CSV table of C-alpha atoms in Angstrom, one decimal:
chain,number,residue,atom,x,y,z
A,1,MET,CA,-1.0,-25.9,-9.5
A,2,THR,CA,2.6,-27.2,-8.6
A,3,ASN,CA,4.7,-26.0,-5.4
A,4,GLY,CA,6.6,-23.7,-7.9
A,5,THR,CA,3.6,-21.6,-9.5
A,6,LEU,CA,0.8,-19.2,-8.3
A,7,GLY,CA,-2.8,-20.2,-9.0
A,8,PHE,CA,-5.3,-17.7,-10.6
A,9,PRO,CA,-8.6,-19.2,-10.2
A,10,PHE,CA,-10.3,-16.0,-11.4
A,11,PRO,CA,-8.6,-15.1,-14.6
A,12,ASP,CA,-11.2,-12.3,-15.7
A,13,PRO,CA,-11.7,-9.2,-13.4
A,14,PRO,CA,-15.0,-7.7,-13.1
A,15,GLY,CA,-16.0,-5.2,-15.6
A,16,PRO,CA,-17.5,-1.8,-14.6
A,17,GLY,CA,-20.9,-2.1,-12.6
A,18,ALA,CA,-20.2,-6.0,-12.2
A,19,ALA,CA,-18.9,-8.1,-9.6
A,20,VAL,CA,-17.8,-11.7,-9.4
A,21,GLU,CA,-18.7,-14.1,-6.8
A,22,VAL,CA,-15.2,-15.4,-5.5
A,23,ALA,CA,-16.8,-17.4,-2.7
A,24,GLU,CA,-20.1,-17.7,-1.1
A,25,GLY,CA,-21.3,-14.5,-0.4
A,26,ILE,CA,-18.0,-12.3,-1.0
A,27,PHE,CA,-18.0,-10.5,-4.1
A,28,TRP,CA,-14.8,-8.8,-5.8
A,29,LEU,CA,-15.4,-5.3,-7.4
A,30,ARG,CA,-13.1,-3.2,-9.0
A,31,LEU,CA,-13.0,0.3,-9.1
A,32,PRO,CA,-10.8,2.9,-11.4
A,33,LEU,CA,-7.8,4.9,-10.2
A,34,PRO,CA,-6.3,8.0,-12.0
A,35,MET,CA,-2.7,6.9,-12.1
A,36,ALA,CA,-0.6,4.1,-14.0
A,37,LEU,CA,-2.0,1.3,-11.4
A,38,ASP,CA,-5.4,2.2,-13.0
A,39,HIS,CA,-7.7,0.0,-10.7
A,40,VAL,CA,-8.1,-1.0,-6.9
A,41,ASN,CA,-10.0,-4.2,-5.9
A,42,VAL,CA,-12.7,-4.0,-3.2
A,43,TYR,CA,-14.7,-6.7,-1.7
A,44,ALA,CA,-18.4,-6.8,-0.6
A,45,LEU,CA,-19.4,-9.3,2.0
A,46,ASP,CA,-22.9,-10.4,2.6
A,47,ASP,CA,-23.6,-9.4,6.0
A,48,GLY,CA,-27.2,-10.4,6.6
A,49,ALA,CA,-28.6,-7.2,7.0
A,50,GLY,CA,-26.7,-5.4,4.5
A,51,TRP,CA,-23.1,-5.3,3.3
A,52,THR,CA,-19.8,-4.8,4.8
A,53,LEU,CA,-17.2,-3.9,2.5
A,54,VAL,CA,-13.2,-4.1,2.7
A,55,ASP,CA,-11.8,-1.0,1.4
A,56,THR,CA,-13.4,1.6,-0.7
A,57,GLY,CA,-11.4,3.1,-3.5
A,58,MET,CA,-10.1,6.5,-4.0
A,59,ASP,CA,-13.1,9.4,-3.5
A,60,THR,CA,-13.1,10.7,-7.3
A,61,PRO,CA,-16.4,11.5,-9.5
A,62,ALA,CA,-15.6,8.2,-11.6
A,63,ALA,CA,-15.3,6.1,-8.3
A,64,ARG,CA,-18.3,7.6,-7.0
A,65,ALA,CA,-20.3,6.8,-10.2
A,66,ALA,CA,-18.9,3.2,-10.1
A,67,TRP,CA,-20.2,2.5,-6.6
A,68,ARG,CA,-23.7,3.7,-7.6
A,69,ALA,CA,-23.8,1.5,-10.5
A,70,LEU,CA,-22.7,-1.4,-8.3
A,71,LEU,CA,-25.1,-0.5,-5.2
A,72,ASP,CA,-27.9,-0.4,-7.6
A,73,GLY,CA,-27.0,-3.4,-9.8
A,74,PRO,CA,-25.2,-6.3,-8.3
A,75,LEU,CA,-25.7,-5.4,-4.7
A,76,GLY,CA,-29.2,-5.3,-5.0
A,77,GLY,CA,-29.9,-1.9,-3.3
A,78,ARG,CA,-29.1,-3.4,-0.1
A,79,PRO,CA,-27.3,-0.8,2.4
A,80,VAL,CA,-23.9,-0.8,3.4
A,81,VAL,CA,-23.6,-1.2,7.2
A,82,ARG,CA,-19.8,-1.6,7.7
A,83,VAL,CA,-16.7,-0.4,6.1
A,84,ILE,CA,-13.4,-2.4,7.1
A,85,VAL,CA,-10.4,-0.6,5.9
A,86,THR,CA,-7.2,-2.5,5.8
A,87,HIS,CA,-4.8,0.7,5.6
A,88,HIS,CA,-4.9,4.4,5.2
A,89,HIS,CA,-3.8,4.7,1.7
A,90,PRO,CA,-6.1,6.8,-0.5
A,91,ASP,CA,-7.3,4.1,-2.7
A,92,HIS,CA,-8.2,2.1,0.1
A,93,ILE,CA,-9.9,4.8,2.6
A,94,GLY,CA,-10.9,7.5,0.0
A,95,LEU,CA,-14.7,6.6,0.1
A,96,ALA,CA,-14.8,5.5,3.7
A,97,GLY,CA,-16.3,8.7,4.9
A,98,TRP,CA,-18.5,8.8,1.8
A,99,PHE,CA,-20.3,5.7,3.3
A,100,ILE,CA,-20.1,6.6,6.8
A,101,ALA,CA,-22.3,9.6,6.0
A,102,GLN,CA,-24.9,7.2,4.7
A,103,GLY,CA,-25.0,5.2,7.9
A,104,ALA,CA,-22.3,2.7,7.6
A,105,THR,CA,-19.7,2.4,10.6
A,106,LEU,CA,-16.0,2.4,10.2
A,107,TRP,CA,-13.6,-0.4,11.5
A,108,MET,CA,-9.9,0.0,10.9
A,109,PRO,CA,-6.4,-0.2,12.7
A,110,ARG,CA,-5.7,2.6,15.0
A,111,THR,CA,-2.7,3.5,13.2
A,112,GLY,CA,-4.2,3.8,9.9
A,113,TRP,CA,-7.0,6.0,11.2
A,114,LEU,CA,-4.8,8.3,13.1
A,115,PHE,CA,-2.5,8.7,10.0
A,116,ALA,CA,-5.6,9.2,8.0
A,117,ARG,CA,-6.8,11.9,10.3
A,118,MET,CA,-3.7,13.9,10.1
A,119,LEU,CA,-3.4,13.8,6.3
A,120,ARG,CA,-6.9,14.7,5.7
A,121,LEU,CA,-6.7,17.7,7.6
A,122,ASP,CA,-3.1,18.6,6.4
A,123,GLU,CA,-3.8,20.7,3.0
A,124,GLN,CA,-0.5,22.3,1.2
A,125,PRO,CA,-0.9,24.7,-1.4
A,126,LEU,CA,2.8,24.2,-2.1
A,127,PRO,CA,5.3,21.8,-0.9
A,128,PRO,CA,6.6,22.8,2.8
A,129,PRO,CA,10.3,23.6,3.3
A,130,GLU,CA,10.8,20.0,4.9
A,131,THR,CA,9.5,18.2,1.8
A,132,ILE,CA,11.8,20.1,-0.5
A,133,ALA,CA,14.8,19.5,2.1
A,134,PHE,CA,13.8,15.8,1.6
A,135,TRP,CA,13.9,15.8,-2.0
A,136,ARG,CA,17.1,17.6,-2.0
A,137,ARG,CA,18.8,15.0,0.3
A,138,ALA,CA,17.7,12.4,-1.9
A,139,GLY,CA,19.2,13.9,-5.2
A,140,MET,CA,15.8,14.4,-7.1
A,141,ALA,CA,16.7,15.3,-10.7
A,142,PRO,CA,16.9,19.0,-10.9
A,143,ASP,CA,14.2,19.7,-13.6
A,144,ILE,CA,11.4,17.5,-11.4
A,145,LEU,CA,12.6,19.6,-8.3
A,146,ALA,CA,12.3,23.2,-9.9
A,147,ALA,CA,8.7,22.0,-11.4
A,148,ARG,CA,7.5,20.5,-7.8
A,149,GLN,CA,8.6,23.5,-5.5
A,150,THR,CA,6.0,25.6,-7.6
A,151,GLU,CA,3.1,23.3,-8.1
A,152,ARG,CA,0.6,22.4,-5.5
A,153,PRO,CA,1.6,18.6,-4.3
A,154,PHE,CA,-0.4,15.8,-4.0
A,155,ASN,CA,-2.9,16.4,-1.1
A,156,TYR,CA,-4.9,13.5,0.8
A,157,ALA,CA,-7.8,15.9,0.8
A,158,ASP,CA,-8.0,16.0,-2.8
A,159,CYS,CA,-9.1,12.2,-3.1
A,160,VAL,CA,-10.2,11.3,0.5
A,161,ALA,CA,-13.7,12.1,1.9
A,162,PRO,CA,-13.9,13.9,5.1
A,163,LEU,CA,-13.5,10.9,7.8
A,164,PRO,CA,-15.7,10.9,10.9
A,165,LEU,CA,-14.4,11.9,14.2
A,166,GLY,CA,-14.8,8.3,15.7
A,167,PHE,CA,-14.3,4.6,14.5
A,168,ARG,CA,-14.0,0.9,15.7
A,169,ARG,CA,-10.4,-0.1,16.2
A,170,ILE,CA,-9.5,-3.4,14.8
A,171,THR,CA,-6.4,-5.2,16.5
A,172,GLU,CA,-4.1,-8.0,15.7
A,173,GLY,CA,-5.6,-11.5,16.5
A,174,GLU,CA,-9.1,-10.4,17.2
A,175,ARG,CA,-11.8,-12.4,15.8
A,176,LEU,CA,-14.8,-10.9,13.5
A,177,ARG,CA,-17.9,-12.2,12.6
A,178,ILE,CA,-19.0,-11.0,9.1
A,179,GLY,CA,-22.2,-12.9,7.8
A,180,ALA,CA,-21.8,-16.8,7.8
A,181,ARG,CA,-17.8,-16.4,8.5
A,182,ASP,CA,-15.4,-15.8,11.3
A,183,TRP,CA,-12.3,-14.0,10.5
A,184,THR,CA,-9.0,-13.3,12.4
A,185,VAL,CA,-7.0,-10.3,12.1
A,186,ARG,CA,-3.5,-10.3,11.5
A,187,MET,CA,-1.3,-7.4,10.9
A,188,GLY,CA,1.2,-6.7,8.4
A,189,ASP,CA,3.8,-3.7,8.0
A,190,GLY,CA,6.1,-1.8,5.6
A,191,HIS,CA,3.8,-0.8,2.8
A,192,ALA,CA,1.7,0.6,5.8
A,193,PRO,CA,2.1,0.7,9.3
A,194,GLU,CA,-0.4,-1.6,11.2
A,195,HIS,CA,-1.9,-3.0,7.7
A,196,ALA,CA,-4.7,-5.2,8.5
A,197,THR,CA,-5.2,-8.7,6.5
A,198,LEU,CA,-8.0,-10.9,7.3
A,199,TRP,CA,-7.9,-14.6,7.5
A,200,SER,CA,-11.3,-16.7,7.0
A,201,ASP,CA,-11.6,-20.1,9.0
A,202,ASP,CA,-12.5,-21.6,5.5
A,203,GLY,CA,-9.2,-20.8,3.9
A,204,ILE,CA,-9.9,-17.1,2.4
A,205,VAL,CA,-7.5,-14.2,2.9
A,206,LEU,CA,-8.1,-10.3,2.4
A,207,GLY,CA,-4.8,-9.3,1.7
A,208,GLY,CA,-5.0,-5.7,1.0
A,209,ASP,CA,-1.8,-4.4,-0.3
A,210,GLN,CA,0.5,-6.7,1.9
A,211,PHE,CA,0.2,-9.7,-0.5
A,212,LEU,CA,0.1,-9.0,-4.2
A,213,PRO,CA,0.4,-11.6,-6.8
A,214,THR,CA,2.7,-10.1,-9.5
A,215,ILE,CA,3.9,-6.7,-8.3
A,216,SER,CA,5.5,-5.9,-5.1
A,217,PRO,CA,4.0,-3.2,-2.5
A,218,ASN,CA,5.9,-0.1,-2.7
A,219,LEU,CA,7.9,0.6,0.4
A,220,GLY,CA,8.6,4.0,0.8
A,221,VAL,CA,10.3,6.7,2.9
A,222,TYR,CA,8.9,10.0,3.2
A,223,PRO,CA,9.6,13.6,4.7
A,224,THR,CA,7.4,12.7,7.9
A,225,GLU,CA,10.1,9.9,8.9
A,226,PRO,CA,13.3,10.4,6.9
A,227,GLU,CA,15.3,7.9,8.5
A,228,ALA,CA,12.8,5.0,8.5
A,229,ASP,CA,13.3,1.8,7.7
A,230,PRO,CA,10.3,0.1,6.1
A,231,LEU,CA,11.8,-2.5,4.3
A,232,ALA,CA,12.8,-4.2,7.6
A,233,ASP,CA,9.3,-4.0,8.8
A,234,TRP,CA,8.0,-5.4,5.5
A,235,LEU,CA,10.4,-8.3,5.9
A,236,ALA,CA,9.8,-9.0,9.0
A,237,ALA,CA,6.0,-9.0,8.5
A,238,CYS,CA,6.6,-11.7,6.0
A,239,ALA,CA,8.4,-13.7,8.2
A,240,ARG,CA,5.5,-13.5,10.6
A,241,PHE,CA,3.1,-14.6,8.1
A,242,GLN,CA,4.9,-17.4,6.4
A,243,PRO,CA,4.1,-20.2,9.1
A,244,LEU,CA,0.2,-19.2,8.9
A,245,ALA,CA,0.2,-19.1,5.1
A,246,ARG,CA,-1.0,-22.3,2.9
A,247,ALA,CA,-0.8,-22.9,-0.7
A,248,ASP,CA,-4.5,-23.7,-0.8
A,249,HIS,CA,-5.4,-20.1,0.7
A,250,LEU,CA,-7.4,-18.0,-1.8
A,251,VAL,CA,-5.9,-14.6,-1.4
A,252,LEU,CA,-7.9,-11.6,-2.3
A,253,PRO,CA,-5.4,-8.9,-2.8
A,254,GLY,CA,-5.9,-5.3,-3.4
A,255,HIS,CA,-4.6,-5.0,-7.0
A,256,LYS,CA,-4.4,-7.4,-9.9
A,257,LEU,CA,-6.0,-10.7,-9.7
A,258,PRO,CA,-6.9,-13.3,-6.8
A,259,PHE,CA,-4.2,-16.0,-6.3
A,260,THR,CA,-3.3,-19.2,-4.7
A,261,ASN,CA,0.2,-20.2,-3.2
A,262,LEU,CA,0.7,-17.6,-0.6
A,263,PRO,CA,3.8,-19.3,0.6
A,264,LEU,CA,5.4,-19.1,-2.7
A,265,ARG,CA,4.4,-15.5,-3.2
A,266,LEU,CA,5.7,-14.6,0.2
A,267,THR,CA,9.0,-16.3,-0.8
A,268,GLN,CA,9.2,-14.6,-4.1
A,269,MET,CA,8.4,-11.2,-2.7
A,270,VAL,CA,11.4,-11.5,0.1
A,271,SER,CA,13.9,-12.9,-2.6
A,272,GLY,CA,13.1,-9.9,-4.9
A,273,HIS,CA,13.9,-7.5,-2.3
A,274,GLN,CA,17.2,-9.4,-1.0
A,275,ALA,CA,18.5,-9.4,-4.7
A,276,ALA,CA,17.8,-5.7,-5.2
A,277,LEU,CA,19.8,-5.0,-2.0
A,278,ALA,CA,22.5,-7.0,-3.2
A,279,ARG,CA,22.7,-5.3,-6.3
A,280,LEU,CA,22.4,-1.7,-4.8
A,281,ARG,CA,25.3,-2.7,-2.4
A,282,ASP,CA,27.5,-3.6,-5.3
A,283,ALA,CA,26.4,-0.4,-7.5
A,284,LEU,CA,27.5,1.8,-4.1
A,285,ALA,CA,31.0,0.8,-4.6
A,286,THR,CA,31.1,4.2,-5.8
A,287,PRO,CA,29.0,6.9,-4.3
A,288,HIS,CA,25.6,7.4,-5.5
A,289,ARG,CA,22.4,9.5,-4.3
A,290,ALA,CA,19.2,7.5,-3.9
A,291,ALA,CA,17.9,9.0,-7.1
A,292,ASP,CA,21.2,7.7,-9.1
A,293,CYS,CA,20.0,4.0,-7.9
A,294,PHE,CA,17.1,3.4,-9.7
A,295,GLY,CA,19.2,1.3,-12.5
A,296,ALA,CA,20.3,-1.0,-9.5
A,297,LEU,CA,17.1,-1.4,-7.9
A,298,TYR,CA,14.6,-1.6,-11.3
A,299,GLY,CA,16.8,-2.3,-14.1
A,300,ARG,CA,14.6,-0.4,-16.4
A,301,ARG,CA,13.8,3.1,-17.1
A,302,ILE,CA,11.7,4.9,-14.6
A,303,ARG,CA,8.9,7.2,-16.5
A,304,ALA,CA,7.8,10.7,-15.0
A,305,GLY,CA,4.6,9.0,-13.5
A,306,GLU,CA,6.8,6.7,-11.5
A,307,TYR,CA,9.4,8.8,-10.3
A,308,GLY,CA,7.7,9.7,-7.0
A,309,LEU,CA,7.1,6.2,-5.8
A,310,ALA,CA,10.6,4.7,-7.5
A,311,LEU,CA,12.5,7.7,-5.4
A,312,VAL,CA,10.6,6.8,-1.9
A,313,GLU,CA,11.6,3.3,-2.4
A,314,ALA,CA,15.3,3.9,-3.2
A,315,VAL,CA,15.5,5.8,0.0
A,316,ALA,CA,14.1,3.4,1.8
A,317,HIS,CA,16.7,0.6,0.3
A,318,VAL,CA,19.6,3.0,1.1
A,319,ASN,CA,18.1,3.4,4.7
A,320,HIS,CA,17.9,-0.3,5.3
A,321,LEU,CA,21.6,-1.0,4.1
A,322,ALA,CA,22.5,2.0,6.1
A,323,ARG,CA,20.7,0.7,9.3
A,324,GLN,CA,22.7,-2.7,9.0
A,325,GLY,CA,26.0,-0.7,8.6
A,326,LEU,CA,26.5,-1.8,5.1
A,327,VAL,CA,26.7,1.9,3.6
A,328,ARG,CA,27.3,5.2,4.8
A,329,GLY,CA,26.1,8.5,3.7
A,330,HIS,CA,27.7,11.9,3.6
A,331,ILE,CA,27.0,15.3,2.2
A,332,ARG,CA,29.9,16.8,0.1
A,333,GLY,CA,29.1,20.3,0.4
A,334,LEU,CA,29.7,21.1,-3.2
A,335,PRO,CA,27.5,23.8,-4.8
A,336,ASP,CA,26.2,21.7,-7.4
A,337,ASP,CA,25.3,18.9,-5.0
A,338,ASP,CA,22.4,20.8,-3.2
A,339,GLY,CA,22.4,19.0,0.0
A,340,ALA,CA,22.1,15.3,-1.4
A,341,ILE,CA,23.5,12.6,0.5
A,342,TRP,CA,26.0,10.1,-1.2
A,343,TRP,CA,25.8,6.8,-0.4
A,344,GLN,CA,28.7,4.2,-0.7
A,345,ARG,CA,29.6,0.9,0.5
A,346,THR,CA,31.4,0.0,3.6
A,347,ASP,CA,34.1,-2.8,3.3
């Protein structure tokens, strides 16, 4: 490996019901997801009397079946005694409650637990007015908007098992003992608020979705906080991590392959977003809605299954430029605009 490349020491992901030992007592497992990004990585750490899991996958019949095969197979029938959740997204916390019901304890950041509890209890048969207004302001395509207004939206409760009332909070800088290793908790941000990453004394980093090797984590704005600037939060987190990162760290991410050369990857991800912001500002020499910015941001056609994530990330990028005073939004008030915000560069 050179300073200009990422290293991939484990090029073959574990198959169904299999585990790959990536370091002594640390096993990489892969669970199916029912979406374009069709997998999530989770990790089982030998913790003496049983296993500590880092993330759990989504609560689906396929994921439960995969866990049963893993627990009976490579994990040797030993119990799961603790679940550490990096952040509140369904593919990472979905089956935490299932394991807690079987006797494990839940450890995670407080912000993630609060989001998870709130979202798990907020079941919606149709999109609420605030969500529809958010889509209109973002300039959602009329055919997609018309369909989504009458459909049951994605509900957290559909793929996240019931969560316990109590949990064990983990905090920035805290030291955790798991099996034979000591780990330091370092909090990220942007992709999810207070995203936990774990750094071992012997050079292993459990990165969740904060550190991904060949894709960038989605940075989205949602109706719950329509003027948020997650891109600023994420860039600030990258700056905090850069002095801690070493080229020889083995990073175990939430998706794709384990990798090395974290300093380079942090630089690549920051540069990628900075380039996207520059392209977007150039495009906004003429007014655009957030939904019109896909070409400038992504440089490719966005498929139907990607539209939602692309839209919330486009809003995040225009919000970031607006916070810096580099673009300004206005509502034209024309009948066919449907309340959309049009963004234009300030000179």
